[in-house]
């Protein structure tokens, strides 16, 4: 029999002191709620309902296809949230798995174990719990002398004795839906927060003579995020999981503590990540590529054997064996083909740098195509924008663009052509030509000495 999952995501997250709904805060580049839903969906539920409220539109927009939502217009506590979900679901029967939306480290295996334990033990309610070193903020699992669960007491309602309990409520439960519907209706708000606590259902179940069970989880997996401190802790834990999995799969990391890899990034076995690397959504690093030290790549592809260091890549492609950096900025649609180079203080945007072509130093290449094996001299700029419109620069194969050339687009430089250093190229250059676009030099013999004499009254000697 399959279960129905209810995910609680309506709360404001007051302790985050943020306009962003709490469950939308990102861990490794993905909203906390999305991590939770991934784990929940993989348990194979018949239906998934997310209770939304604070920032509902934003939360709903993040939901994957097939996940339902229901609105808890005013947030009167987790018990109230579940009652809203039950009204939405109707008379469904069976098991209800409840999961909070602020536990971004939860995994499918842990939830499946909770479901299995519930089925095996035949309790009316099964809680997921964990023993933690610092239980502050969590609800405590209260047991009688026989060790049976009798209820959950929230931090703010805890006596000193209860405060000392280190077994905490993960906020995840499996309920029998018929029992739950009844107990939810009877919840009261006589507690420190004047809210309907879902946790009170446990004591109610026990009071009616049913048994409640608690199954232990790894404290890391069930960590709840209520503050920015906890968000950073959760992000660090998730990062360690991501890096650990990649290293197990054959990715080399010299110092994983300084490697930040978001969800939706692929790093192939045999790739090497050096210190201070941040890879965000959509980025692919192929086997044999070396990234770092100091590299940021968003939505970019780094092919086999490429080397990227001290550089920023956004929606860029770095071909196999290509070299980027130190200090290069590749902006959207920068494509470096095989064996090409974008060197020191080079910015490239919406341009293709052909196979083996090189832009080694101090250049801006935008809206351009550079043909195979061409070399762009230091300080070259594609003047692509006249303040109103952008134009393209076309550079052929085996071209040598002299240092400090201004290529005033639209302009074409033919195959094997050259431009003289310091040229302002405003007209097309035919193949095999050399273009000079600069003033001819004039030397005035002795003029420097005469100038010095005039200003210093001396012979011109230093
Ligand atoms: C809750 C539990 C606590 C447990 C902890 C685990 C209760 C009363 N307490 O406390 O025992 O140790 O989770 O992390 O359940 N939400 C709604 N509607 C509301 C209130 C909350 O949808 O009216 C959602 C929140 O968006 C959040 C989740 O429920 O995703 C949990 O709420 P939160 O306020 O974080 O509860 P905790 O204080 O963490
Ligand atoms: Mg919480």
CSV table of C-alpha atoms and ligand atoms in Angstrom, one decimal:
chain,number,residue,atom,x,y,z
A,1,UNK,CA,0.0,0.0,0.0
A,2,UNK,CA,1.3,3.4,-0.9
A,3,UNK,CA,1.4,6.3,1.5
A,4,UNK,CA,0.4,10.0,1.0
A,5,UNK,CA,2.9,12.6,1.8
A,6,UNK,CA,2.2,16.0,3.3
A,7,UNK,CA,5.0,18.6,3.3
A,8,UNK,CA,4.7,21.6,5.6
A,9,UNK,CA,5.9,24.8,3.9
A,10,UNK,CA,3.6,27.6,4.9
A,11,UNK,CA,5.5,29.1,7.8
A,12,UNK,CA,7.0,32.6,7.5
A,13,UNK,CA,10.3,31.6,9.1
A,14,UNK,CA,10.3,34.5,11.5
A,15,UNK,CA,13.7,33.5,12.8
A,16,UNK,CA,15.3,34.0,9.4
A,17,UNK,CA,14.4,37.7,9.5
A,18,UNK,CA,13.9,37.6,5.7
A,19,UNK,CA,11.2,38.4,3.1
A,20,UNK,CA,12.0,35.1,1.3
A,21,UNK,CA,9.8,32.3,2.5
A,22,UNK,CA,12.0,30.1,4.7
A,23,UNK,CA,11.7,27.0,2.7
A,24,UNK,CA,12.9,28.9,-0.4
A,25,UNK,CA,16.3,29.6,1.1
A,26,UNK,CA,18.9,27.7,-0.9
A,27,UNK,CA,21.2,25.0,0.2
A,28,UNK,CA,23.8,24.1,-2.4
A,29,UNK,CA,21.9,26.2,-4.9
A,30,UNK,CA,18.6,24.6,-4.4
A,31,UNK,CA,15.6,25.6,-2.2
A,32,UNK,CA,15.4,23.7,1.0
A,33,UNK,CA,11.9,22.6,0.0
A,34,UNK,CA,13.2,21.1,-3.3
A,35,UNK,CA,15.7,18.9,-1.4
A,36,UNK,CA,12.9,17.7,0.8
A,37,UNK,CA,10.6,17.0,-2.1
A,38,UNK,CA,13.3,15.0,-4.0
A,39,UNK,CA,13.6,12.8,-0.9
A,40,UNK,CA,9.8,12.5,-0.4
A,41,UNK,CA,9.0,11.8,-4.1
A,42,UNK,CA,11.6,8.9,-4.2
A,43,UNK,CA,9.7,7.1,-1.4
A,44,UNK,CA,7.0,6.5,-4.0
A,45,UNK,CA,4.0,8.3,-2.5
A,46,UNK,CA,0.5,8.1,-4.1
A,47,UNK,CA,0.1,11.8,-3.7
A,48,UNK,CA,2.2,14.7,-2.4
A,49,UNK,CA,0.6,17.8,-0.9
A,50,UNK,CA,2.6,20.8,0.0
A,51,UNK,CA,1.0,23.2,2.5
A,52,UNK,CA,1.8,26.7,1.4
A,53,UNK,CA,1.1,30.1,3.0
A,54,UNK,CA,3.8,32.6,3.4
A,55,UNK,CA,5.0,33.6,-0.1
A,56,UNK,CA,2.7,31.0,-1.6
A,57,UNK,CA,3.1,32.0,-5.2
A,58,UNK,CA,6.9,31.7,-5.0
A,59,UNK,CA,6.7,28.4,-3.3
A,60,UNK,CA,4.1,27.0,-5.7
A,61,UNK,CA,6.2,28.1,-8.7
A,62,UNK,CA,9.1,25.9,-7.4
A,63,UNK,CA,7.0,22.7,-7.2
A,64,UNK,CA,7.7,19.9,-9.6
A,65,UNK,CA,4.9,18.6,-11.8
A,66,UNK,CA,2.4,16.3,-10.1
A,67,UNK,CA,2.9,17.8,-6.6
A,68,UNK,CA,-0.2,19.3,-5.2
A,69,UNK,CA,-0.5,22.4,-3.0
A,70,UNK,CA,-3.0,23.7,-0.5
A,71,UNK,CA,-3.2,27.1,1.1
A,72,UNK,CA,-2.9,27.7,4.8
A,73,UNK,CA,-3.9,31.3,4.6
A,74,UNK,CA,-3.0,32.0,8.2
A,75,UNK,CA,-0.4,30.0,9.9
A,76,UNK,CA,-1.6,28.7,13.3
A,77,UNK,CA,1.0,26.0,13.7
A,78,UNK,CA,2.0,22.7,12.3
A,79,UNK,CA,-1.1,20.9,13.6
A,80,UNK,CA,-3.3,23.5,11.8
A,81,UNK,CA,-1.2,23.1,8.6
A,82,UNK,CA,-1.8,19.3,8.6
A,83,UNK,CA,-5.5,19.9,9.2
A,84,UNK,CA,-5.6,22.1,6.1
A,85,UNK,CA,-3.8,19.3,4.1
A,86,UNK,CA,-6.3,16.7,5.3
A,87,UNK,CA,-9.3,19.0,4.2
A,88,UNK,CA,-7.6,19.2,0.8
A,89,UNK,CA,-7.0,15.5,0.6
A,90,UNK,CA,-10.5,14.4,1.5
A,91,UNK,CA,-11.3,11.0,2.8
A,92,UNK,CA,-8.2,9.1,1.6
A,93,UNK,CA,-7.4,6.5,4.2
A,94,UNK,CA,-4.1,4.8,4.6
A,95,UNK,CA,-0.8,6.2,5.9
A,96,UNK,CA,0.1,9.9,5.9
A,97,UNK,CA,3.8,10.7,5.9
A,98,UNK,CA,4.4,14.3,7.3
A,99,UNK,CA,7.7,16.0,6.6
A,100,UNK,CA,8.6,19.6,7.3
A,101,UNK,CA,9.9,21.7,4.4
A,102,UNK,CA,12.9,23.1,6.4
A,103,UNK,CA,15.0,19.9,6.7
A,104,UNK,CA,17.2,20.1,3.6
A,105,UNK,CA,19.4,17.1,4.5
A,106,UNK,CA,16.7,14.5,4.6
A,107,UNK,CA,17.2,11.5,2.3
A,108,UNK,CA,14.9,8.9,0.9
A,109,UNK,CA,16.5,6.1,2.8
A,110,UNK,CA,15.7,7.7,6.1
A,111,UNK,CA,12.1,8.3,5.1
A,112,UNK,CA,11.7,4.8,3.8
A,113,UNK,CA,13.1,3.4,7.0
A,114,UNK,CA,10.4,5.4,8.9
A,115,UNK,CA,7.7,4.0,6.7
A,116,UNK,CA,9.1,0.5,7.1
A,117,UNK,CA,9.3,0.8,10.9
A,118,UNK,CA,5.7,2.1,11.0
A,119,UNK,CA,4.5,-0.9,9.0
A,120,UNK,CA,6.5,-3.4,10.9
A,121,UNK,CA,5.7,-2.2,14.4
A,122,UNK,CA,2.0,-1.7,13.9
A,123,UNK,CA,1.9,1.6,15.9
A,124,UNK,CA,-0.8,4.1,15.3
A,125,UNK,CA,1.9,6.8,14.9
A,126,UNK,CA,5.6,6.5,14.2
A,127,UNK,CA,7.9,9.5,14.8
A,128,UNK,CA,11.4,9.9,13.4
A,129,UNK,CA,13.7,11.0,16.2
A,130,UNK,CA,17.4,11.6,16.6
A,131,UNK,CA,19.8,11.9,19.6
A,132,UNK,CA,21.7,15.1,19.3
A,133,UNK,CA,24.4,16.9,21.3
A,134,UNK,CA,22.6,20.2,21.3
A,135,UNK,CA,18.8,19.6,21.4
A,136,UNK,CA,17.9,23.3,21.9
A,137,UNK,CA,15.0,24.4,19.7
A,138,UNK,CA,13.7,20.9,18.9
A,139,UNK,CA,10.7,19.2,20.4
A,140,UNK,CA,11.8,16.5,22.9
A,141,UNK,CA,10.6,12.8,22.8
A,142,UNK,CA,9.2,11.9,26.2
A,143,UNK,CA,9.2,8.2,27.1
A,144,UNK,CA,7.8,6.4,30.2
A,145,UNK,CA,9.8,4.1,32.4
A,146,UNK,CA,9.2,1.2,30.1
A,147,UNK,CA,10.8,3.3,27.3
A,148,UNK,CA,7.5,3.8,25.4
A,149,UNK,CA,6.9,7.1,23.7
A,150,UNK,CA,4.2,9.1,25.6
A,151,UNK,CA,4.5,12.5,23.8
A,152,UNK,CA,6.5,15.3,22.5
A,153,UNK,CA,7.2,18.5,24.3
A,154,UNK,CA,8.3,21.7,22.5
A,155,UNK,CA,11.4,23.6,23.6
A,156,UNK,CA,9.4,26.6,24.7
A,157,UNK,CA,7.1,24.4,26.9
A,158,UNK,CA,9.9,22.3,28.4
A,159,UNK,CA,10.6,22.0,32.1
A,160,UNK,CA,14.3,21.6,33.1
A,161,UNK,CA,13.9,17.9,33.2
A,162,UNK,CA,12.5,17.8,29.7
A,163,UNK,CA,15.0,20.3,28.5
A,164,UNK,CA,17.8,17.8,29.4
A,165,UNK,CA,16.4,15.1,27.0
A,166,UNK,CA,18.6,14.7,24.0
A,167,UNK,CA,16.2,12.6,21.9
A,168,UNK,CA,14.5,15.1,19.6
A,169,UNK,CA,11.6,15.1,17.2
A,170,UNK,CA,12.7,15.3,13.6
A,171,UNK,CA,9.3,16.7,12.7
A,172,UNK,CA,8.7,13.7,10.4
A,173,UNK,CA,6.0,11.2,11.2
A,174,UNK,CA,3.8,8.5,9.7
A,175,UNK,CA,0.2,8.6,10.9
A,176,UNK,CA,-2.8,6.4,10.3
A,177,UNK,CA,-5.0,8.9,8.5
A,178,UNK,CA,-8.3,8.0,10.3
A,179,UNK,CA,-6.7,8.5,13.7
A,180,UNK,CA,-4.9,11.6,12.6
A,181,UNK,CA,-8.1,13.3,11.3
A,182,UNK,CA,-9.7,12.7,14.7
A,183,UNK,CA,-6.8,13.9,16.8
A,184,UNK,CA,-6.2,17.0,14.7
A,185,UNK,CA,-9.7,18.2,15.3
A,186,UNK,CA,-9.1,18.0,19.1
A,187,UNK,CA,-5.8,20.0,19.2
A,188,UNK,CA,-5.7,23.0,21.4
A,189,UNK,CA,-3.5,26.0,21.6
A,190,UNK,CA,-2.8,26.2,25.3
A,191,UNK,CA,1.0,26.3,24.8
A,192,UNK,CA,3.8,28.9,24.8
A,193,UNK,CA,3.3,29.8,21.2
A,194,UNK,CA,-0.6,29.6,21.2
A,195,UNK,CA,-0.4,27.4,18.2
A,196,UNK,CA,-1.9,24.1,17.1
A,197,UNK,CA,1.1,21.8,17.6
A,198,UNK,CA,1.1,18.6,15.4
A,199,UNK,CA,3.4,17.2,18.1
A,200,UNK,CA,0.4,17.1,20.5
A,201,UNK,CA,-1.2,14.4,18.3
A,202,UNK,CA,1.3,11.9,19.7
A,203,UNK,CA,0.1,12.3,23.3
A,204,UNK,CA,-3.5,12.2,22.1
A,205,UNK,CA,-2.9,8.9,20.3
A,206,UNK,CA,-1.3,7.4,23.4
A,207,UNK,CA,-4.1,8.8,25.6
A,208,UNK,CA,-6.6,6.8,23.5
A,209,UNK,CA,-4.7,3.6,24.3
A,210,UNK,CA,-2.8,3.3,21.0
A,211,UNK,CA,0.9,3.0,20.8
A,212,UNK,CA,3.3,5.5,19.3
A,213,UNK,CA,6.8,4.5,18.2
A,214,UNK,CA,9.9,6.5,17.5
A,215,UNK,CA,12.5,5.3,15.1
A,216,UNK,CA,16.0,6.8,15.3
A,217,UNK,CA,17.7,8.6,12.4
A,218,UNK,CA,21.1,10.1,11.8
A,219,UNK,CA,20.9,13.6,13.4
A,220,UNK,CA,22.6,15.1,10.2
A,221,UNK,CA,19.8,13.8,8.0
A,222,UNK,CA,17.0,15.4,10.0
A,223,UNK,CA,18.5,18.7,10.9
A,224,UNK,CA,15.9,21.5,10.8
A,225,UNK,CA,16.8,25.0,9.7
A,226,UNK,CA,15.2,27.9,11.5
A,227,UNK,CA,18.0,30.5,11.5
A,228,UNK,CA,20.8,31.7,9.1
A,229,UNK,CA,23.3,30.0,11.4
A,230,UNK,CA,21.5,26.7,10.9
A,231,UNK,CA,21.2,27.4,7.1
A,232,UNK,CA,25.0,27.7,6.9
A,233,UNK,CA,25.5,24.6,8.9
A,234,UNK,CA,23.1,22.6,6.7
A,235,UNK,CA,24.8,24.0,3.6
A,236,UNK,CA,28.2,22.9,4.9
A,237,UNK,CA,26.8,19.4,5.7
A,238,UNK,CA,25.2,19.1,2.3
A,239,UNK,CA,28.4,20.2,0.6
A,240,UNK,CA,30.4,17.6,2.5
A,241,UNK,CA,27.9,15.0,1.2
A,242,UNK,CA,28.2,16.2,-2.4
A,243,UNK,CA,32.0,16.4,-2.3
A,244,UNK,CA,32.2,13.0,-0.6
A,245,UNK,CA,30.1,11.3,-3.3
A,246,UNK,CA,32.1,12.9,-6.1
A,247,UNK,CA,35.4,11.9,-4.5
A,248,UNK,CA,34.1,8.3,-4.1
A,249,UNK,CA,33.2,8.4,-7.8
A,250,UNK,CA,36.8,9.4,-8.8
A,251,UNK,CA,36.9,13.2,-8.7
A,252,UNK,CA,40.2,14.6,-7.3
A,253,UNK,CA,39.9,17.4,-4.8
A,254,UNK,CA,43.0,18.8,-3.2
A,255,UNK,CA,41.1,20.5,-0.4
A,256,UNK,CA,37.4,19.6,-0.4
A,257,UNK,CA,36.7,22.1,2.4
A,258,UNK,CA,37.1,24.9,-0.1
A,259,UNK,CA,35.1,23.3,-3.0
A,260,UNK,CA,31.5,24.4,-3.4
A,261,UNK,CA,29.4,22.4,-5.8
A,262,UNK,CA,25.7,23.1,-6.2
A,263,UNK,CA,22.9,20.8,-7.1
A,264,UNK,CA,22.6,20.3,-10.8
A,265,UNK,CA,26.4,20.2,-11.5
A,266,UNK,CA,28.2,17.3,-13.1
A,267,UNK,CA,31.8,16.5,-12.4
A,268,UNK,CA,33.2,13.5,-14.2
A,269,UNK,CA,35.6,11.0,-12.6
A,270,UNK,CA,39.1,11.9,-13.4
A,271,UNK,CA,38.5,15.7,-13.2
A,272,UNK,CA,40.6,17.6,-10.7
A,273,UNK,CA,39.3,20.4,-8.5
A,274,UNK,CA,41.9,22.5,-6.8
A,275,UNK,CA,41.3,24.9,-3.9
A,276,UNK,CA,38.6,27.6,-3.9
A,277,UNK,CA,36.4,26.3,-6.7
A,278,UNK,CA,32.6,27.1,-6.9
A,279,UNK,CA,30.5,25.4,-9.5
A,280,UNK,CA,26.9,26.3,-9.8
A,281,UNK,CA,23.8,24.9,-11.6
A,282,UNK,CA,24.2,23.5,-15.0
A,283,UNK,CA,28.0,23.3,-15.0
A,284,UNK,CA,29.7,20.2,-16.4
A,285,UNK,CA,33.4,19.4,-15.8
A,286,UNK,CA,34.6,16.6,-17.9
A,287,UNK,CA,37.2,13.9,-17.1
A,288,UNK,CA,40.8,15.2,-17.2
A,289,UNK,CA,39.9,18.9,-16.8
A,290,UNK,CA,41.7,20.8,-14.1
A,291,UNK,CA,39.7,23.6,-12.4
A,292,UNK,CA,41.3,26.0,-9.9
A,293,UNK,CA,42.8,27.3,-7.8
A,294,UNK,CA,40.2,30.0,-7.6
A,295,UNK,CA,37.5,29.5,-10.2
A,296,UNK,CA,33.8,30.2,-10.4
A,297,UNK,CA,31.7,28.5,-13.1
A,298,UNK,CA,28.0,28.9,-13.5
A,299,UNK,CA,26.0,27.0,-16.2
A,300,UNK,CA,29.3,26.4,-18.1
A,301,UNK,CA,31.0,23.4,-19.7
A,302,UNK,CA,34.7,22.6,-19.2
A,303,UNK,CA,35.8,19.9,-21.5
A,304,UNK,CA,38.5,17.2,-21.1
A,305,UNK,CA,42.0,18.4,-20.5
A,306,UNK,CA,41.0,22.0,-20.2
A,307,UNK,CA,42.5,24.1,-17.4
A,308,UNK,CA,40.6,27.0,-15.8
A,309,UNK,CA,42.2,28.9,-13.0
A,310,UNK,CA,41.6,32.2,-11.2
A,311,UNK,CA,38.7,32.9,-13.5
A,312,UNK,CA,34.9,33.5,-13.7
A,313,UNK,CA,32.8,31.6,-16.2
A,314,UNK,CA,29.1,32.3,-16.8
A,315,UNK,CA,27.2,30.2,-19.5
A,316,UNK,CA,30.5,29.7,-21.3
A,317,UNK,CA,32.1,26.7,-23.0
A,318,UNK,CA,35.7,25.7,-22.7
A,319,UNK,CA,36.8,23.2,-25.2
A,320,UNK,CA,39.1,20.3,-24.7
A,321,UNK,CA,42.7,21.3,-23.9
A,322,UNK,CA,41.7,24.9,-23.8
A,323,UNK,CA,43.3,27.2,-21.2
A,324,UNK,CA,41.5,29.9,-19.2
A,325,UNK,CA,43.1,32.4,-16.9
A,326,UNK,CA,44.7,33.5,-14.7
A,327,UNK,CA,42.1,36.3,-14.4
A,328,UNK,CA,39.8,35.7,-17.3
A,329,UNK,CA,36.1,36.5,-17.4
A,330,UNK,CA,34.1,34.4,-19.8
A,331,UNK,CA,30.5,35.8,-20.1
A,332,UNK,CA,27.5,34.2,-21.7
A,333,UNK,CA,28.0,32.5,-25.0
A,334,UNK,CA,31.8,32.7,-24.9
A,335,UNK,CA,32.9,29.5,-26.7
A,336,UNK,CA,36.5,28.5,-26.6
A,337,UNK,CA,37.1,25.7,-29.0
A,338,UNK,CA,39.7,22.9,-28.7
A,339,UNK,CA,43.2,24.0,-27.6
A,340,UNK,CA,42.3,27.7,-27.6
A,341,UNK,CA,43.2,30.2,-24.8
A,342,UNK,CA,41.8,33.1,-22.9
A,343,UNK,CA,44.6,34.5,-20.8
A,344,UNK,CA,45.3,37.1,-18.2
A,345,UNK,CA,42.7,40.0,-17.9
A,346,UNK,CA,40.8,38.8,-20.9
A,347,UNK,CA,37.0,39.2,-21.1
A,348,UNK,CA,35.1,37.3,-23.8
A,349,UNK,CA,31.3,37.5,-24.5
A,350,UNK,CA,29.1,36.0,-27.2
A,351,UNK,CA,32.2,35.0,-29.3
A,352,UNK,CA,33.7,31.8,-30.6
A,353,UNK,CA,37.5,31.5,-30.3
A,354,UNK,CA,38.4,28.9,-32.9
A,355,UNK,CA,40.6,25.8,-32.4
A,356,UNK,CA,44.1,26.7,-31.3
A,357,UNK,CA,43.3,30.4,-31.4
A,358,UNK,CA,44.8,32.5,-28.6
A,359,UNK,CA,43.7,35.7,-26.7
A,360,UNK,CA,46.6,35.8,-24.2
A,361,UNK,CA,46.5,39.2,-22.5
A,362,UNK,CA,44.4,42.2,-21.7
A,363,UNK,CA,41.7,42.0,-24.3
A,364,UNK,CA,37.9,42.4,-24.7
A,365,UNK,CA,36.4,40.2,-27.3
A,366,UNK,CA,32.6,40.6,-27.7
A,367,UNK,CA,30.2,39.6,-30.5
A,368,UNK,CA,33.1,38.1,-32.5
A,369,UNK,CA,34.4,35.0,-34.2
A,370,UNK,CA,38.1,34.3,-34.2
A,371,UNK,CA,39.2,31.7,-36.7
A,372,UNK,CA,41.5,28.7,-36.0
A,373,UNK,CA,45.1,29.4,-34.9
A,374,UNK,CA,44.7,33.2,-34.9
A,375,UNK,CA,46.5,35.2,-32.3
A,376,UNK,CA,45.0,38.3,-30.7
A,377,UNK,CA,47.7,40.7,-29.5
A,378,UNK,CA,47.8,42.1,-26.1
A,379,UNK,CA,45.3,45.0,-25.4
A,380,UNK,CA,43.1,44.2,-28.4
A,381,UNK,CA,39.5,45.3,-28.2
A,382,UNK,CA,36.5,44.5,-30.4
A,383,UNK,CA,34.7,47.8,-30.4
A,384,UNK,CA,31.3,46.2,-30.7
A,385,UNK,CA,29.0,48.9,-29.4
A,386,UNK,CA,28.4,52.4,-30.7
A,387,UNK,CA,26.2,53.3,-27.8
A,388,UNK,CA,23.0,52.2,-29.6
A,389,UNK,CA,23.6,49.0,-31.4
A,390,UNK,CA,26.0,46.0,-31.2
A,391,UNK,CA,28.0,44.8,-34.3
A,392,UNK,CA,30.1,41.8,-35.0
A,393,UNK,CA,33.7,41.3,-35.7
A,394,UNK,CA,34.8,38.5,-37.9
A,395,UNK,CA,38.4,37.3,-37.8
A,396,UNK,CA,39.6,34.6,-40.1
A,397,UNK,CA,42.0,31.7,-39.6
A,398,UNK,CA,45.8,32.2,-39.0
A,399,UNK,CA,45.3,35.9,-38.4
A,400,UNK,CA,47.7,37.9,-36.3
A,401,UNK,CA,46.0,40.9,-34.7
A,402,UNK,CA,48.7,43.3,-33.5
A,403,UNK,CA,48.9,44.5,-29.9
A,404,UNK,CA,46.5,47.3,-29.0
A,405,UNK,CA,44.3,46.9,-32.1
A,406,UNK,CA,40.8,48.5,-32.0
A,407,UNK,CA,38.6,46.4,-34.2
A,408,UNK,CA,35.7,48.8,-34.9
A,409,UNK,CA,32.7,46.6,-35.7
A,410,UNK,CA,31.2,45.6,-38.1
A,411,UNK,CA,34.5,44.6,-39.5
A,412,UNK,CA,36.1,41.5,-41.0
A,413,UNK,CA,39.8,40.5,-41.1
A,414,UNK,CA,40.5,37.9,-43.7
A,415,UNK,CA,42.5,34.6,-43.3
A,416,UNK,CA,46.2,35.0,-42.7
A,417,UNK,CA,46.0,38.8,-42.5
A,418,UNK,CA,47.7,40.9,-39.9
A,419,UNK,CA,47.0,44.2,-38.3
A,420,UNK,CA,49.8,46.6,-37.2
A,421,UNK,CA,50.1,47.2,-33.5
A,422,UNK,CA,48.1,50.2,-32.3
A,423,UNK,CA,45.8,50.2,-35.3
A,424,UNK,CA,42.2,51.3,-35.3
A,425,UNK,CA,40.7,49.0,-37.9
A,426,UNK,CA,37.5,50.5,-39.4
A,427,UNK,CA,37.5,48.8,-42.8
A,428,UNK,CA,37.6,45.2,-43.7
A,429,UNK,CA,41.0,43.6,-44.3
A,430,UNK,CA,41.4,41.2,-47.2
A,431,UNK,CA,43.2,37.8,-46.7
A,432,UNK,CA,47.0,37.9,-46.6
A,433,UNK,CA,47.1,41.7,-46.2
A,434,UNK,CA,48.6,43.8,-43.4
A,435,UNK,CA,46.4,46.7,-42.2
A,436,UNK,CA,48.0,49.8,-40.8
A,437,UNK,CA,45.4,52.0,-39.1
A,438,UNK,CA,47.6,54.4,-37.2
A,439,UNK,CA,49.3,57.7,-37.6
A,440,UNK,CA,52.8,57.6,-39.1
A,441,UNK,CA,55.6,58.2,-36.6
A,442,UNK,CA,57.6,61.4,-36.9
A,443,UNK,CA,60.9,61.8,-35.0
A,444,UNK,CA,62.2,65.4,-34.3
A,445,UNK,CA,65.9,65.1,-33.7
A,446,UNK,CA,67.1,67.1,-30.7
A,447,UNK,CA,63.7,68.4,-29.8
A,448,UNK,CA,63.7,66.7,-26.3
A,449,UNK,CA,67.0,68.4,-25.4
A,450,UNK,CA,65.8,71.8,-26.5
A,451,UNK,CA,62.6,71.4,-24.5
A,452,UNK,CA,64.6,70.5,-21.4
A,453,UNK,CA,66.8,73.5,-21.9
A,454,UNK,CA,63.9,75.8,-22.2
A,455,UNK,CA,62.3,74.6,-19.0
A,456,UNK,CA,65.4,74.1,-16.9
A,457,UNK,CA,67.8,76.5,-18.4
A,458,UNK,CA,70.5,73.9,-18.6
A,459,UNK,CA,72.2,72.0,-21.4
A,460,UNK,CA,69.7,69.3,-21.5
A,461,UNK,CA,71.7,66.9,-19.3
A,462,UNK,CA,69.9,65.2,-16.5
B,1,LIG,C1,9.0,21.6,14.6
B,1,LIG,C2,8.4,20.7,15.7
B,1,LIG,C3,9.5,20.3,16.6
B,1,LIG,C4,10.6,19.6,15.8
B,1,LIG,C5,11.1,20.5,14.7
B,1,LIG,C6,12.0,19.7,13.8
B,1,LIG,C7,6.1,21.4,16.0
B,1,LIG,C8,5.1,22.1,17.0
B,1,LIG,N1,7.4,21.4,16.4
B,1,LIG,O1,9.5,22.8,15.3
B,1,LIG,O2,9.0,19.4,17.6
B,1,LIG,O3,11.7,19.2,16.7
B,1,LIG,O4,10.0,21.0,13.9
B,1,LIG,O5,12.6,20.5,12.8
B,1,LIG,O6,5.6,20.8,15.1
B,1,LIG,N2,4.6,25.3,9.1
B,1,LIG,C9,3.5,25.5,8.4
B,1,LIG,N3,2.4,26.1,9.0
B,1,LIG,C10,2.4,26.6,10.3
B,1,LIG,C11,3.6,26.4,11.0
B,1,LIG,C12,4.7,25.8,10.4
B,1,LIG,O7,3.4,25.0,7.3
B,1,LIG,O8,1.4,27.2,10.7
B,1,LIG,C13,5.8,24.6,8.5
B,1,LIG,C14,7.0,25.5,8.4
B,1,LIG,O9,7.0,26.2,7.2
B,1,LIG,C15,8.1,24.5,8.5
B,1,LIG,C16,7.5,23.4,9.3
B,1,LIG,O10,6.1,23.5,9.3
B,1,LIG,O11,8.5,24.0,7.3
B,1,LIG,C17,8.0,23.3,10.7
B,1,LIG,O12,7.7,24.6,11.4
B,1,LIG,P1,8.8,25.3,12.3
B,1,LIG,O13,8.2,26.6,12.7
B,1,LIG,O14,10.1,25.3,11.7
B,1,LIG,O15,8.8,24.3,13.5
B,1,LIG,P2,10.0,24.1,14.5
B,1,LIG,O16,9.9,25.2,15.6
B,1,LIG,O17,11.2,23.9,13.8
B,2,LIG,MG1,11.8,24.2,11.9
